[in-house]
Coordinates of C-alpha atoms and ligand atoms in Angstrom, one line a residue:
M48 CA 138.5 42.6 158.3
I49 CA 135.9 43.6 156.5
K50 CA 135.8 42.3 152.6
K51 CA 134.1 43.1 149.1
I52 CA 131.8 41.6 147.9
K53 CA 131.3 38.3 145.9
G54 CA 131.4 39.7 142.0
T55 CA 131.3 43.3 142.7
N56 CA 135.8 45.1 141.4
D57 CA 138.1 47.4 143.3
I58 CA 139.6 49.8 140.1
I59 CA 142.7 50.8 141.5
P60 CA 145.4 53.1 140.2
A61 CA 147.2 51.0 137.2
Q62 CA 150.8 51.1 139.3
F63 CA 148.8 48.8 141.7
T64 CA 147.9 46.3 139.5
D65 CA 148.0 45.1 136.0
D66 CA 144.4 43.5 135.8
I67 CA 141.7 45.3 133.6
F68 CA 140.4 46.4 137.4
A69 CA 143.2 49.3 136.3
V70 CA 141.6 53.2 136.6
E71 CA 143.6 53.4 134.1
K72 CA 142.3 51.4 130.3
W73 CA 138.5 52.1 132.7
Q74 CA 140.0 55.9 132.1
F75 CA 141.2 55.5 128.3
I76 CA 137.6 53.3 127.0
E77 CA 135.7 55.5 128.7
N78 CA 137.8 59.2 126.9
V79 CA 137.6 56.6 123.5
I80 CA 133.4 56.4 124.4
R81 CA 132.4 60.0 124.9
E82 CA 134.9 61.1 121.1
C83 CA 133.7 58.3 119.4
T84 CA 129.2 59.4 120.6
L85 CA 130.0 62.7 120.2
V86 CA 129.8 62.3 116.3
Y87 CA 127.4 59.9 115.6
G88 CA 125.2 63.0 117.7
Y89 CA 125.2 60.7 120.8
S90 CA 124.5 62.8 123.9
E91 CA 124.8 61.0 127.8
I92 CA 121.6 60.1 130.2
R93 CA 122.0 58.9 133.4
T94 CA 119.7 57.3 135.5
P95 CA 119.5 56.1 139.2
V96 CA 120.8 53.4 139.6
F97 CA 117.4 51.6 141.7
E98 CA 114.1 52.3 140.1
N99 CA 110.5 50.9 141.3
T100 CA 111.0 46.5 140.4
E101 CA 107.4 47.1 138.6
L102 CA 110.1 49.1 136.2
F103 CA 111.8 45.9 135.0
I104 CA 109.2 43.2 135.7
H105 CA 107.1 45.4 132.8
G106 CA 110.5 45.7 130.8
L107 CA 112.6 42.6 131.0
G108 CA 109.3 40.2 131.0
D109 CA 108.6 38.8 133.9
I110 CA 109.1 35.0 131.8
T111 CA 113.1 36.5 131.1
D112 CA 116.4 34.6 133.6
I113 CA 117.7 38.0 134.7
V114 CA 113.5 38.8 136.7
T115 CA 113.2 35.6 137.8
K116 CA 116.6 34.9 138.9
E117 CA 118.9 37.5 138.9
M118 CA 117.2 40.7 140.3
F119 CA 119.2 42.0 143.6
T120 CA 115.7 43.0 145.1
F121 CA 114.8 45.0 148.2
E122 CA 111.3 47.0 150.0
D123 CA 112.6 50.6 151.6
R124 CA 111.7 51.9 154.6
G125 CA 108.7 52.2 153.3
E126 CA 107.9 49.2 151.9
R127 CA 108.4 49.6 148.5
S128 CA 110.0 47.3 146.8
L129 CA 113.3 48.4 144.7
T130 CA 115.4 46.5 142.3
L131 CA 119.5 47.9 140.9
R132 CA 119.2 47.3 137.8
P133 CA 120.7 44.7 136.0
E134 CA 120.4 46.9 133.1
G135 CA 119.6 50.2 131.3
T136 CA 117.4 50.5 128.5
A137 CA 114.0 50.6 131.4
S138 CA 115.6 53.0 132.1
V139 CA 116.4 55.3 129.3
V140 CA 112.7 54.9 128.1
R141 CA 111.0 55.7 131.8
S142 CA 113.9 59.1 131.5
L143 CA 112.6 59.4 128.3
L144 CA 109.5 59.6 129.0
E145 CA 109.3 61.0 132.9
N146 CA 111.4 64.3 130.9
S147 CA 108.9 64.2 128.2
L148 CA 112.1 63.8 125.4
H149 CA 110.4 61.8 122.9
R150 CA 108.0 65.6 122.8
K151 CA 110.9 67.5 122.4
Q152 CA 112.9 65.5 120.2
Q153 CA 111.8 62.8 117.0
I154 CA 114.7 60.8 117.4
N155 CA 117.0 60.5 120.6
R156 CA 119.8 60.0 120.9
L157 CA 120.9 58.6 124.1
F158 CA 124.4 56.9 124.4
Y159 CA 125.2 55.3 128.8
I160 CA 128.3 54.6 130.7
G161 CA 127.9 52.7 134.8
P162 CA 127.3 49.8 137.0
M163 CA 124.8 46.9 136.2
F164 CA 123.8 44.6 139.3
R165 CA 122.7 40.5 138.4
A166 CA 123.0 38.3 140.7
E167 CA 124.6 35.7 138.4
R168 CA 127.2 33.2 139.8
P169 CA 131.0 35.3 138.8
Q170 CA 133.4 33.8 137.1
K171 CA 136.5 35.4 134.3
G172 CA 134.0 38.0 132.5
R173 CA 130.5 37.9 134.8
Y174 CA 130.9 39.4 137.7
R175 CA 127.6 40.7 140.0
Q176 CA 128.5 44.5 140.1
F177 CA 129.3 45.3 136.5
H178 CA 129.4 48.3 133.8
Q179 CA 128.6 48.7 130.7
C180 CA 127.6 51.6 128.4
G181 CA 124.5 51.4 126.4
V182 CA 123.6 53.1 123.5
E183 CA 119.5 54.4 122.3
N184 CA 118.1 55.6 119.3
I185 CA 114.4 56.2 119.9
G186 CA 112.3 57.7 117.2
D187 CA 113.4 56.2 114.5
S188 CA 112.0 53.1 112.7
S189 CA 114.3 52.4 109.4
T190 CA 116.6 50.4 109.5
Q191 CA 119.1 53.1 109.2
A192 CA 119.5 54.5 113.1
D193 CA 120.2 50.1 113.6
I194 CA 123.2 50.6 111.3
E195 CA 124.5 53.8 112.9
V196 CA 124.2 51.8 116.3
I197 CA 126.0 48.2 114.6
A198 CA 128.5 51.2 113.4
L199 CA 129.2 53.5 116.4
F200 CA 129.6 49.9 118.8
W201 CA 132.3 48.5 115.6
T202 CA 133.9 52.1 115.7
I203 CA 134.5 52.2 119.7
L204 CA 136.1 49.1 118.8
H205 CA 138.0 48.9 116.1
K206 CA 139.9 53.1 118.1
L207 CA 140.0 50.7 120.7
G208 CA 142.7 49.1 118.9
L209 CA 140.4 45.5 118.6
N210 CA 140.5 43.0 115.6
N211 CA 139.2 39.8 116.1
I212 CA 135.6 40.6 116.8
E213 CA 132.5 38.7 115.0
L214 CA 130.0 41.0 114.8
V215 CA 126.8 37.8 114.3
I216 CA 123.2 39.7 113.5
N217 CA 119.9 38.0 113.6
S218 CA 116.2 38.9 113.6
V219 CA 113.4 37.2 116.1
G220 CA 109.8 38.8 114.4
C221 CA 107.9 40.6 115.2
P222 CA 104.2 40.3 117.5
V223 CA 102.9 39.2 114.2
C224 CA 105.1 37.0 113.2
R225 CA 107.1 35.6 116.2
P226 CA 103.9 33.6 117.0
V227 CA 103.4 32.3 113.8
Y228 CA 107.8 30.8 114.5
N229 CA 106.5 29.5 117.7
R230 CA 103.8 27.1 116.7
V231 CA 106.8 26.3 114.1
L232 CA 109.2 25.0 116.4
K233 CA 105.7 24.1 118.9
E234 CA 105.6 21.8 116.3
F235 CA 109.0 20.4 116.2
F236 CA 110.4 20.2 119.3
A237 CA 107.0 18.4 120.6
D238 CA 108.2 14.9 120.2
K239 CA 112.1 16.2 121.7
L240 CA 111.4 17.5 124.6
E241 CA 112.8 14.3 127.0
H242 CA 116.3 14.0 124.7
L243 CA 116.1 18.4 126.3
C244 CA 117.0 20.1 129.1
S245 CA 115.9 20.8 132.0
D246 CA 115.9 25.0 131.6
C247 CA 113.9 23.5 127.9
N248 CA 111.1 22.3 128.9
E249 CA 110.4 25.3 130.9
R250 CA 111.5 27.3 128.2
Y251 CA 109.3 25.3 125.6
E252 CA 105.6 26.4 127.9
K253 CA 107.1 29.8 128.9
N254 CA 108.9 31.4 126.6
I255 CA 109.5 29.0 123.3
L256 CA 111.9 31.7 121.0
R257 CA 114.5 30.8 123.8
M258 CA 114.8 27.1 123.7
L259 CA 117.2 28.8 121.1
D260 CA 120.0 30.0 123.3
C261 CA 120.5 27.0 125.5
K262 CA 124.5 26.3 125.7
N263 CA 124.0 22.9 127.7
E264 CA 126.2 20.3 125.8
K265 CA 123.2 17.4 125.2
C266 CA 121.1 20.2 123.4
Q267 CA 122.7 21.2 120.9
H268 CA 121.9 18.8 118.2
I269 CA 118.4 19.1 118.7
L270 CA 119.1 22.8 118.7
N271 CA 120.9 23.4 115.8
D272 CA 118.0 21.1 114.4
A273 CA 115.7 24.0 114.8
P274 CA 113.7 25.3 111.3
D275 CA 115.4 28.8 110.4
I276 CA 113.2 31.9 111.9
Q277 CA 113.4 33.4 108.2
G278 CA 111.1 31.0 107.4
S279 CA 108.0 32.3 109.9
L280 CA 110.0 36.3 109.2
C281 CA 107.4 38.2 107.7
D282 CA 106.9 40.4 104.5
D283 CA 108.2 44.0 107.3
C284 CA 111.0 41.9 109.2
S285 CA 112.3 39.8 105.7
G286 CA 112.5 42.9 104.0
A287 CA 114.6 44.9 106.8
Y288 CA 116.8 42.6 107.7
H289 CA 117.4 42.2 104.2
R290 CA 118.5 45.7 104.3
I291 CA 120.1 45.3 107.4
K292 CA 122.6 43.4 105.7
Q293 CA 122.3 45.3 102.5
Q294 CA 123.8 48.2 103.8
L295 CA 126.0 46.6 106.1
T296 CA 127.6 45.5 103.1
A297 CA 128.1 49.1 101.9
I298 CA 129.6 50.3 104.9
D299 CA 132.1 47.8 104.9
I300 CA 131.1 45.7 108.7
P301 CA 131.2 41.8 108.1
F302 CA 128.8 40.1 109.4
A303 CA 128.0 36.6 110.3
T304 CA 124.5 35.4 110.8
S305 CA 123.0 32.3 113.9
S306 CA 118.6 32.4 113.5
R307 CA 119.8 30.8 116.9
L308 CA 121.1 34.1 118.2
V309 CA 118.0 34.7 120.1
R310 CA 118.8 37.4 122.7
G311 CA 118.4 36.9 126.7
L312 CA 115.1 40.2 127.1
D313 CA 111.7 39.9 125.9
Y314 CA 111.8 43.3 124.7
Y315 CA 113.8 42.9 121.5
T316 CA 111.8 43.1 117.6
Q317 CA 113.6 41.9 114.5
T318 CA 117.2 42.8 114.6
A319 CA 119.2 41.6 117.2
F320 CA 123.4 41.5 117.6
E321 CA 125.3 39.5 119.7
F322 CA 129.7 41.1 118.8
I323 CA 131.8 37.8 120.3
H324 CA 135.1 37.6 120.4
N325 CA 136.6 34.0 120.8
G326 CA 139.8 34.9 123.8
I327 CA 138.1 35.4 126.5
G328 CA 136.9 32.5 127.4
A329 CA 133.6 31.8 127.7
Q330 CA 131.7 34.7 128.3
A331 CA 132.6 35.7 124.3
T332 CA 129.6 38.6 124.3
V333 CA 131.4 41.7 124.9
A334 CA 128.0 43.8 123.0
G335 CA 124.5 42.8 122.2
G336 CA 121.4 45.2 121.3
G337 CA 118.4 44.9 118.4
R338 CA 115.5 46.5 118.3
Y339 CA 112.4 47.5 120.6
D340 CA 110.0 48.8 118.9
G341 CA 107.6 47.8 121.6
L342 CA 108.8 48.6 125.3
V343 CA 107.9 53.1 124.7
E344 CA 104.7 51.5 124.7
S345 CA 104.5 49.7 127.0
T346 CA 106.2 51.4 129.8
G347 CA 103.1 52.9 129.3
G348 CA 104.5 56.1 126.2
P349 CA 103.3 56.1 122.3
S350 CA 103.9 54.0 120.3
L351 CA 107.9 54.4 119.1
P352 CA 110.8 52.1 118.0
A353 CA 113.4 52.2 119.2
V354 CA 117.1 50.6 119.2
G355 CA 119.8 49.8 121.1
A356 CA 122.6 48.1 122.2
A357 CA 124.7 47.5 125.7
F358 CA 128.5 46.8 126.4
G359 CA 130.0 45.4 129.1
I360 CA 132.9 47.7 129.8
E361 CA 135.0 44.2 131.9
R362 CA 134.6 41.6 128.6
L363 CA 136.0 45.3 127.0
L364 CA 138.9 45.1 128.8
L365 CA 139.4 41.3 129.2
A366 CA 139.4 41.4 125.2
M367 CA 142.4 44.5 124.7
E368 CA 143.8 41.5 126.9
A369 CA 144.0 38.9 124.7
E370 CA 145.1 40.7 122.6
E371 CA 147.5 42.6 123.8
I372 CA 146.4 45.6 123.8
N373 CA 148.3 48.2 125.5
I374 CA 146.9 52.2 126.8
P375 CA 148.9 55.1 126.7
E376 CA 151.0 56.4 129.5
P377 CA 149.4 59.0 131.7
A378 CA 151.2 61.8 132.9
A379 CA 153.5 61.9 134.3
P380 CA 154.1 65.4 136.1
V381 CA 156.4 67.9 134.9
F382 CA 158.0 69.4 137.7
Y383 CA 158.6 68.1 141.0
L384 CA 159.6 70.1 143.6
V385 CA 162.4 69.5 146.5
I386 CA 162.1 70.8 149.0
F387 CA 165.8 71.2 151.6
D388 CA 164.3 72.4 155.7
S389 CA 161.8 73.0 156.8
D390 CA 162.5 76.3 156.1
F391 CA 161.7 76.7 151.9
E392 CA 158.4 74.1 152.5
E393 CA 156.0 77.4 152.6
E394 CA 158.4 78.8 149.7
A395 CA 157.7 75.5 148.0
L396 CA 154.2 75.2 148.2
R397 CA 154.1 78.7 146.3
L398 CA 155.2 78.1 143.5
C399 CA 153.8 74.4 142.9
Y400 CA 150.4 75.9 144.3
Q401 CA 151.2 78.8 141.7
M402 CA 152.5 76.7 139.5
R403 CA 149.0 74.4 139.2
S404 CA 146.8 77.2 139.1
K405 CA 148.3 77.0 135.7
E406 CA 147.6 74.1 134.9
S407 CA 151.3 71.9 135.5
Y408 CA 151.4 69.4 137.0
V409 CA 153.8 69.7 139.7
E410 CA 154.7 66.8 142.6
L411 CA 155.8 68.3 145.5
G412 CA 158.1 66.5 147.8
A413 CA 157.4 66.4 151.8
A414 CA 159.4 68.7 153.5
G415 CA 162.2 67.4 156.1
R416 CA 162.3 64.1 153.9
A417 CA 166.3 63.3 152.6
V418 CA 167.1 65.6 150.2
G419 CA 168.4 61.9 148.3
K420 CA 164.9 60.1 149.5
Q421 CA 162.2 63.1 147.9
L422 CA 165.1 62.4 144.1
K423 CA 164.2 59.0 144.0
S424 CA 160.2 59.6 145.0
A425 CA 161.3 62.0 142.5
S426 CA 162.8 59.8 139.1
K427 CA 159.5 57.4 140.2
S428 CA 156.8 59.1 139.6
G429 CA 158.3 59.3 135.9
A430 CA 158.6 63.7 136.8
H431 CA 160.7 65.4 133.4
Y432 CA 162.7 68.0 136.2
A433 CA 163.3 68.7 140.4
V434 CA 163.3 71.4 141.2
F435 CA 165.5 72.6 143.6
I436 CA 164.5 74.9 146.9
G437 CA 166.9 75.6 148.3
G438 CA 170.3 74.3 149.1
E439 CA 173.2 75.4 147.4
E440 CA 173.4 77.6 145.1
W441 CA 169.4 79.3 146.4
Q442 CA 172.5 80.4 148.8
D443 CA 174.5 81.6 146.1
G444 CA 170.8 83.1 144.3
Y445 CA 170.4 80.6 142.1
V446 CA 167.5 77.6 141.3
L447 CA 169.3 74.3 140.0
I448 CA 166.9 72.3 137.9
K449 CA 167.9 68.9 136.9
D450 CA 166.5 67.0 133.7
L451 CA 166.0 63.9 135.6
V452 CA 165.5 62.9 131.5
E453 CA 168.1 63.2 130.3
T454 CA 170.3 63.5 133.1
K455 CA 171.5 67.6 132.7
Q456 CA 171.3 70.6 135.1
Y457 CA 170.3 74.1 134.7
K458 CA 171.0 77.4 136.6
I459 CA 167.4 80.8 137.1
S460 CA 167.9 83.6 139.2
R461 CA 166.5 83.3 142.3
E462 CA 166.0 86.3 142.7
G463 CA 161.9 86.9 142.4
V464 CA 161.4 83.3 140.7
T465 CA 157.9 83.1 140.4
S466 CA 155.5 80.3 138.5
E467 CA 155.9 82.3 136.0
I468 CA 159.2 82.0 135.3
L469 CA 160.0 78.5 135.9
L470 CA 156.9 77.3 133.3
N471 CA 158.2 80.3 130.6
W472 CA 161.5 78.1 131.0
F473 CA 159.5 74.8 130.9
E474 CA 157.8 76.9 127.2
N475 CA 161.4 77.6 126.0
K476 CA 163.3 74.6 126.7
K477 CA 160.3 72.7 124.0
Ligands
AMP274 P1 122.9 41.9 127.6 O1 122.3 42.7 128.5 O2 122.1 41.0 128.5 O3 121.8 42.4 126.7 O4 125.1 42.5 128.0 C1 124.9 43.4 127.1 C2 126.4 43.1 128.0 O5 126.3 43.1 129.3 C3 127.3 41.4 127.4 O6 127.2 41.3 126.3 C4 128.9 41.8 128.2 O7 129.6 42.5 128.5 C5 128.0 42.7 130.1 N1 127.2 41.9 131.3 C6 126.4 41.0 130.9 N2 125.2 40.9 132.2 C7 127.1 40.9 132.7 C8 128.1 40.4 134.0 N3 127.1 39.9 134.6 N4 129.3 40.9 133.9 C9 129.5 41.1 133.1 N5 129.2 41.6 132.5 C10 128.2 42.1 132.0

């Protein structure tokens, strides 16, 4: 049998699985996302799952881990290099520019939900096809926009019932002050390189800020002693960072600060933040984001400020599992039509079709299957009422209705029985 590809997952009905890949859990999260993004004024955007490779190399930075090691890149039949999107922001920015959204509206608030692809080593919370929900606020340079994005995520996390999430923030500076900090780091690490891992040594040459992101045990004591970026921030950046902290405090969103938080992608400027859950193993970052004021311009558009964030749906589900949060039970059928024998099949089909057209959730037994077995299926489906089409009562001019929840039964005249009669009967029972 052909199996699914390593690092990918099937998302199947909850009746067949109680792990995080039960589709009802996904639908629950997606509904919460839609409710919350709506009240924050964010509209959905859907972009293709593959793009020209150039978009990601350019947008994410050609020395980031994603671009150097993790992209699923292939050539199409016309020998063009295409890549399955490893993240959403570069595509949203491309689409914004290509559709001139920025000319039609000064500030664009957009969100997306969809699969992303990275060739990482699969483990719990890390997959090759995973799913992100991301939000982007493009066109607003004020810290109000940063706060809006953080507050939107905070709202979603709390609406899902998550309580043990920690928000960590930092500022990564801007093209004016980051080079100053890079020089400070260069000097600090210059005589310590032999004690640091090979990744750190490579980053020292190519992208020194990212050294702070190293998770290697043996590097930690050196990295922890590295000078803070705060001392190098320009007035603009340190002012913005101060306002972010003040405004988060004003709206009662608790946070911690960490000068080691630098995020994996090149395009971040000023605010960087992560939401961490400590109960889900090594892959503890549930969401990450920040400001990316240079990306729109470097993608070929005008200079537009922007801030955004994304969370992984799988990691959210792991966090919900760790906090033992249950989602509401899925809806059960109201009626289950039990068919006595195939002579009644058409009558049952007619009723069933009419009721479903009126948006009543109805299940239909299989004509020819024993009545007892159909009743068992009715109970298993969680249906409230079993409606007998055929049988003794039917001969006597009635429809027998069994209340499977309260184990009562009712009879209504079957003379010209229609979906209206059944549905009215049900309305009167409520
Ligand atoms: P990033 O785009 O790397 O900032 O990631 C944002 C969020 O996406 C992370 O906090 C995770 O929740 C999720 N994520 C990133 N990579 C993976 C992956 N390989 N598997 C599952 N979730 C991921």
